[in-house]
Amino acid sequence: MTSTTWRRAAFAALALTGLASVSPAALVAGAADASGALVTTEWLERNLGAPNLRVIEVSVDPGVYEKGHVPGAVNFSWHADLNDHVRRDVVSQADFETLLSRAGVTPETTIVLYGDNNNWFAAWGAWVFDLYGVEDVKLLDGGRKKWEAEGRILDNRTPVYEATGFKVTDPDPSLRARLADVLEVAEGRAEDKLVDIRSNDEFTGKIFAPPGAAELAVRAGHVPGAANVPWVKAVNEDGTFKSAEALRELYAEAGIDGSKPIITYCRIGERSSHTWFALTKILGYDARNYDGSWTEYGNSVGVPISNPSGTIWASK
Amino acid sequence: MIEALTKDAPSASRGGPDGPRKLLRPVLASLAVLGLLAWSVRALGAAPGGRNLAFALGIGTILGIVLQRARFCFYCHARDHVEGGDPRGLLAILLAMAVGILGMLLVISGWLPDPQGGRLPPEAHIGPVSWALVAAGLAFGLGMVVSGSCISAHWYRLGEGSPTSPFALIGAAGGFLLGFNTWNPLYSATIAESRVLWLPQKLGYVGAILAQLALILLIAALIWRPRKEAPPPPARSLGEAARRLIEGRWPAWVGGLIVGAIAAVVILRLRPLGVTAALGSGARGLGDAWGWIPERLDGLDGFAGCVTVITEALWRTPNALLVAGIVGGAFAAALASGQFAPKLPTGTQVFRGLTGGLLLGWGAMTGLGCTIGNTLSGVMAGAVSGWVFTFAMVFAIWAGLRLGLGTGGRRRASA
């Protein structure tokens, strides 16, 4: 054997040892920056391929995942996978179990969710996961936007994982507000704080729906007593959440300090999950998401509404 | 009517009394245009969120060059066969379809491992199959005969300075407006209850590929004709080879191969290839602003295909940049080959452009795509709608030519 061959072999052995020592499995267990509800893009890139990690994309726009996603990520469609196809409801328990089993999720799996549009629907996904008692679910801070902006690697192959028989719990009613709960607050029979995370124009009733979205409610305005903190105020320019300190201050200014239970809502219940995530997972407040949101409340007969703009639907 | 490779080049290049056409200036002008396009691709790519826009402009430029150099024009190819008995152009289109079917279904099979699970691949041009689609294909085919080409070819001919194409495209925008106005009745009458048929859902990926390739082979066998003229002799020098590349027409099959490959690969980065979405969106935006179209278009935005959503920044959409690339690339290619020949339009050309364009636009709107969006992107994805549109269109071209509605004569198609 020549000396060159020896040197090559030694180098290969060294390289292998080096690889083994930074093997992803070791990192997932010991990483300090993944203890909270958020993981950084850097942490995720370092940990890709770890056996107990499952990355799941939940994006608003169809076709985004297919053109390139975080390597190894599976795709959950918010309207086809995480919603019931017929009733207005989240996915059924049985279907959710099938979905997670197909993605190879086990009780030991750490799940990282991410998506486009500042994690809107990924945060809504996190709410659905929480509803069904799936533990160890994190959000990639900054989502697709930051991952792409940092030029991190994208893949367009769809991974196939060995299916499992994963079970979830019954949906936890304490995470979900219903019309009756919101009505109690509006009529002063409950002390919860309402956070309306829509734009100011929607909140004040100037418009019935944000630009580009259909007018799905026949009344404009907001639930009486709600505070308006548009969701976008909770994020930085790069799509990451603001610091816990800044978030605490932001909501305190609107009278939301965590001393009373909170209900978040928006138009169809998805964007409000983003604020729900900040309030519960980052600030540790007691918050529920009202997924019926304005399209349910604003269409309900006889409920009190505050509409400072006085717009009248369908008037000429 | 297709001349041999060398004969198709402008006659001066073959050496007349003035000697061969000088290439230096046209090639420099062409390079300047390409340089500007390359600079735009770079600038777009550097802007936040601009990578897809840059890709669209770049791939559009390549398409524009290929379409212009190979004269990849559905109508001219069909006419060459019907009137001149030359099958090469149609065979090239079939080749593009075959290459694209293999490529696109290869990609889609990765996205959707189980085609029979009840889902459709995202964004793929798989549309509802109804008699409205047949009507759309017929109108589109007739529009091709009257205006002298389909929408994609009008885009590249814009880059050649065609006197008809600007009017055909204006007419097509009008046709879109007409289409938006007939959409709701057609939707209630037939589209709403028609089925969206995807071959892999019925046959699996392998079955869909084999069935479609078999159909393509059958059509190829039916249209095949013996070659009348000998192929051009090989180039004797590098200079001659370069001159042929720049001035001579590329063999039709080269165009088919490249177009098929691009149409398949493009779905890795953008929506499937189509050349009417931006035009249609622009028309819809105008129509909406001026109150010329219904406020609500039933079910339209739920279908895949060349979708026409109203957007505030139309030029910043991938489809608009793809089309800009096609026009720019064709312009650069036409400059170099001496085929950029702007002319003042005659009354007939204006009339043919506008009326043919109207039919093209109505057909593309109602059928949710044109020769690119349906015949290429639809068929390649395994959509029955792509085939139905295409058969209706081919029938209309044949009938239109038989009825003498064509631009007549055996003039160069770019005239």
Coordinates of C-alpha atoms in Angstrom, one line a residue, chain B residues 169-352:
Chain B
L169 CA -53.1 40.3 -28.9
I170 CA -55.4 43.3 -28.5
G171 CA -58.1 41.2 -30.0
A172 CA -57.3 38.3 -27.6
A173 CA -57.6 40.7 -24.6
G174 CA -61.0 41.6 -26.0
G175 CA -61.8 37.9 -26.4
F176 CA -60.9 37.4 -22.7
L177 CA -63.5 40.1 -21.8
L178 CA -66.0 38.3 -23.9
G179 CA -65.1 35.0 -22.2
F180 CA -65.6 36.5 -18.8
N181 CA -69.1 37.6 -19.9
T182 CA -70.1 34.2 -21.2
W183 CA -68.4 32.3 -18.3
N184 CA -71.2 32.3 -15.7
P185 CA -73.9 30.9 -18.1
L186 CA -71.5 28.3 -19.4
Y187 CA -70.6 27.4 -15.8
S188 CA -74.2 26.8 -14.9
A189 CA -75.0 25.0 -18.1
T190 CA -72.1 22.6 -18.2
I191 CA -68.8 23.4 -16.5
A192 CA -70.0 23.1 -12.9
E193 CA -71.2 19.5 -13.3
S194 CA -68.4 18.4 -15.7
R195 CA -65.6 16.2 -14.4
V196 CA -62.0 17.1 -13.9
L197 CA -60.4 14.0 -15.4
W198 CA -56.8 13.1 -14.7
L199 CA -55.4 10.1 -16.5
P200 CA -53.0 8.9 -13.6
Q201 CA -56.0 8.8 -11.4
K202 CA -57.6 6.2 -13.6
L203 CA -54.5 4.4 -14.9
G204 CA -51.7 5.1 -12.5
Y205 CA -48.5 6.9 -13.6
V206 CA -47.1 4.1 -15.7
G207 CA -50.5 3.5 -17.4
A208 CA -51.0 7.2 -18.1
I209 CA -47.5 7.5 -19.6
L210 CA -47.9 4.3 -21.8
A211 CA -51.4 5.2 -22.9
Q212 CA -50.5 8.7 -23.9
L213 CA -47.2 7.7 -25.6
A214 CA -49.2 5.0 -27.5
L215 CA -51.7 7.7 -28.7
I216 CA -48.8 10.0 -29.7
L217 CA -47.2 7.2 -31.7
L218 CA -50.5 6.4 -33.4
I219 CA -51.0 10.0 -34.4
A220 CA -47.4 10.2 -35.6
A221 CA -47.9 7.1 -37.8
L222 CA -51.1 8.6 -39.2
I223 CA -49.6 11.9 -40.2
W224 CA -46.3 10.6 -41.4
R225 CA -45.4 11.4 -45.0
P226 CA -42.3 10.5 -46.9
R227 CA -39.7 13.3 -47.1
K228 CA -39.7 15.1 -50.4
E229 CA -36.4 16.8 -50.3
A230 CA -32.9 15.7 -49.3
P231 CA -31.5 17.0 -46.0
P232 CA -29.0 19.9 -46.4
P233 CA -25.4 18.8 -46.6
P234 CA -23.3 19.2 -43.4
A235 CA -21.6 22.5 -42.9
R236 CA -18.1 22.6 -44.4
S237 CA -16.6 25.1 -41.9
L238 CA -17.2 26.4 -38.4
G239 CA -18.1 29.7 -39.9
E240 CA -20.8 28.1 -42.0
A241 CA -22.1 26.2 -39.0
A242 CA -22.3 29.4 -37.0
R243 CA -24.0 31.2 -39.8
R244 CA -26.6 28.4 -40.0
L245 CA -27.2 28.5 -36.3
I246 CA -27.7 32.3 -36.3
E247 CA -29.5 32.7 -39.6
G248 CA -30.9 29.4 -40.7
R249 CA -34.0 27.9 -39.3
W250 CA -33.4 25.2 -36.7
P251 CA -34.8 21.8 -37.5
A252 CA -38.4 21.6 -36.1
W253 CA -37.5 18.6 -33.9
V254 CA -34.9 20.6 -32.1
G255 CA -37.6 23.1 -31.1
G256 CA -39.9 20.3 -30.0
L257 CA -37.2 18.7 -27.9
I258 CA -36.3 21.9 -26.1
V259 CA -39.8 23.2 -25.7
G260 CA -40.9 19.8 -24.2
A261 CA -37.9 19.7 -21.8
I262 CA -38.5 23.3 -20.7
A263 CA -42.3 22.7 -20.1
A264 CA -41.4 19.7 -18.0
V265 CA -38.6 21.2 -16.0
V266 CA -40.3 24.6 -15.4
I267 CA -42.8 23.1 -12.9
L268 CA -39.9 22.7 -10.5
R269 CA -39.8 26.4 -10.1
L270 CA -42.9 28.0 -11.6
R271 CA -46.5 27.2 -12.4
P272 CA -46.8 25.1 -15.6
L273 CA -46.0 26.9 -18.8
G274 CA -48.7 29.1 -20.2
V275 CA -48.7 32.4 -22.0
T276 CA -52.2 33.8 -21.4
A277 CA -52.4 34.3 -17.6
A278 CA -50.9 37.7 -17.6
L279 CA -52.9 38.8 -20.7
G280 CA -56.1 37.5 -19.2
S281 CA -55.4 39.0 -15.8
G282 CA -54.8 42.4 -17.4
A283 CA -58.0 42.1 -19.3
R284 CA -59.9 41.0 -16.2
G285 CA -58.4 43.9 -14.1
L286 CA -59.5 46.4 -16.8
G287 CA -62.9 44.8 -17.2
D288 CA -63.4 44.8 -13.5
A289 CA -62.4 48.4 -13.1
W290 CA -64.6 49.5 -15.9
G291 CA -67.5 47.3 -14.9
W292 CA -67.4 45.3 -18.2
I293 CA -67.4 41.9 -16.6
P294 CA -69.6 40.3 -14.0
E295 CA -68.5 41.0 -10.4
R296 CA -68.4 37.3 -9.6
L297 CA -67.1 34.6 -11.9
D298 CA -68.6 31.4 -10.6
G299 CA -66.1 28.8 -9.7
L300 CA -63.5 30.2 -12.0
D301 CA -60.7 30.7 -9.5
G302 CA -61.2 27.2 -8.1
F303 CA -59.9 25.7 -11.4
A304 CA -56.3 25.1 -12.3
G305 CA -55.0 26.3 -15.6
C306 CA -54.0 29.6 -17.0
V307 CA -55.6 31.4 -14.1
T308 CA -56.5 35.1 -14.3
V309 CA -56.4 36.6 -10.9
I310 CA -56.6 40.4 -10.7
T311 CA -53.3 41.7 -9.3
E312 CA -52.2 45.1 -8.6
A313 CA -48.6 44.7 -9.9
L314 CA -49.2 42.6 -13.0
W315 CA -45.7 43.2 -14.4
R316 CA -44.3 41.7 -11.3
T317 CA -45.9 38.3 -11.8
P318 CA -43.9 35.4 -13.2
N319 CA -46.2 35.0 -16.1
A320 CA -45.8 38.6 -17.3
L321 CA -42.0 38.2 -17.1
L322 CA -42.1 34.9 -18.9
V323 CA -44.0 36.5 -21.7
A324 CA -41.6 39.5 -21.7
G325 CA -38.8 37.0 -22.0
I326 CA -40.4 35.3 -24.9
V327 CA -40.8 38.6 -26.8
G328 CA -37.3 39.8 -25.8
G329 CA -35.6 36.5 -26.7
A330 CA -37.4 36.3 -30.0
F331 CA -36.5 40.0 -30.7
A332 CA -32.8 39.2 -30.1
A333 CA -32.9 36.1 -32.2
A334 CA -34.8 37.9 -35.0
L335 CA -32.3 40.7 -35.0
A336 CA -29.4 38.4 -35.4
S337 CA -31.0 36.4 -38.2
G338 CA -32.2 39.4 -40.1
Q339 CA -35.8 38.4 -39.6
F340 CA -36.7 41.5 -37.6
A341 CA -38.8 43.1 -40.3
P342 CA -41.4 45.6 -38.9
K343 CA -44.0 46.6 -41.4
L344 CA -47.0 48.9 -41.4
P345 CA -50.1 46.8 -41.1
T346 CA -52.6 46.6 -43.9
G347 CA -56.3 46.9 -43.3
T348 CA -56.7 43.1 -43.8
Q349 CA -54.0 42.4 -41.2
V350 CA -55.6 44.6 -38.7
F351 CA -59.0 43.0 -39.3
R352 CA -57.6 39.5 -39.3

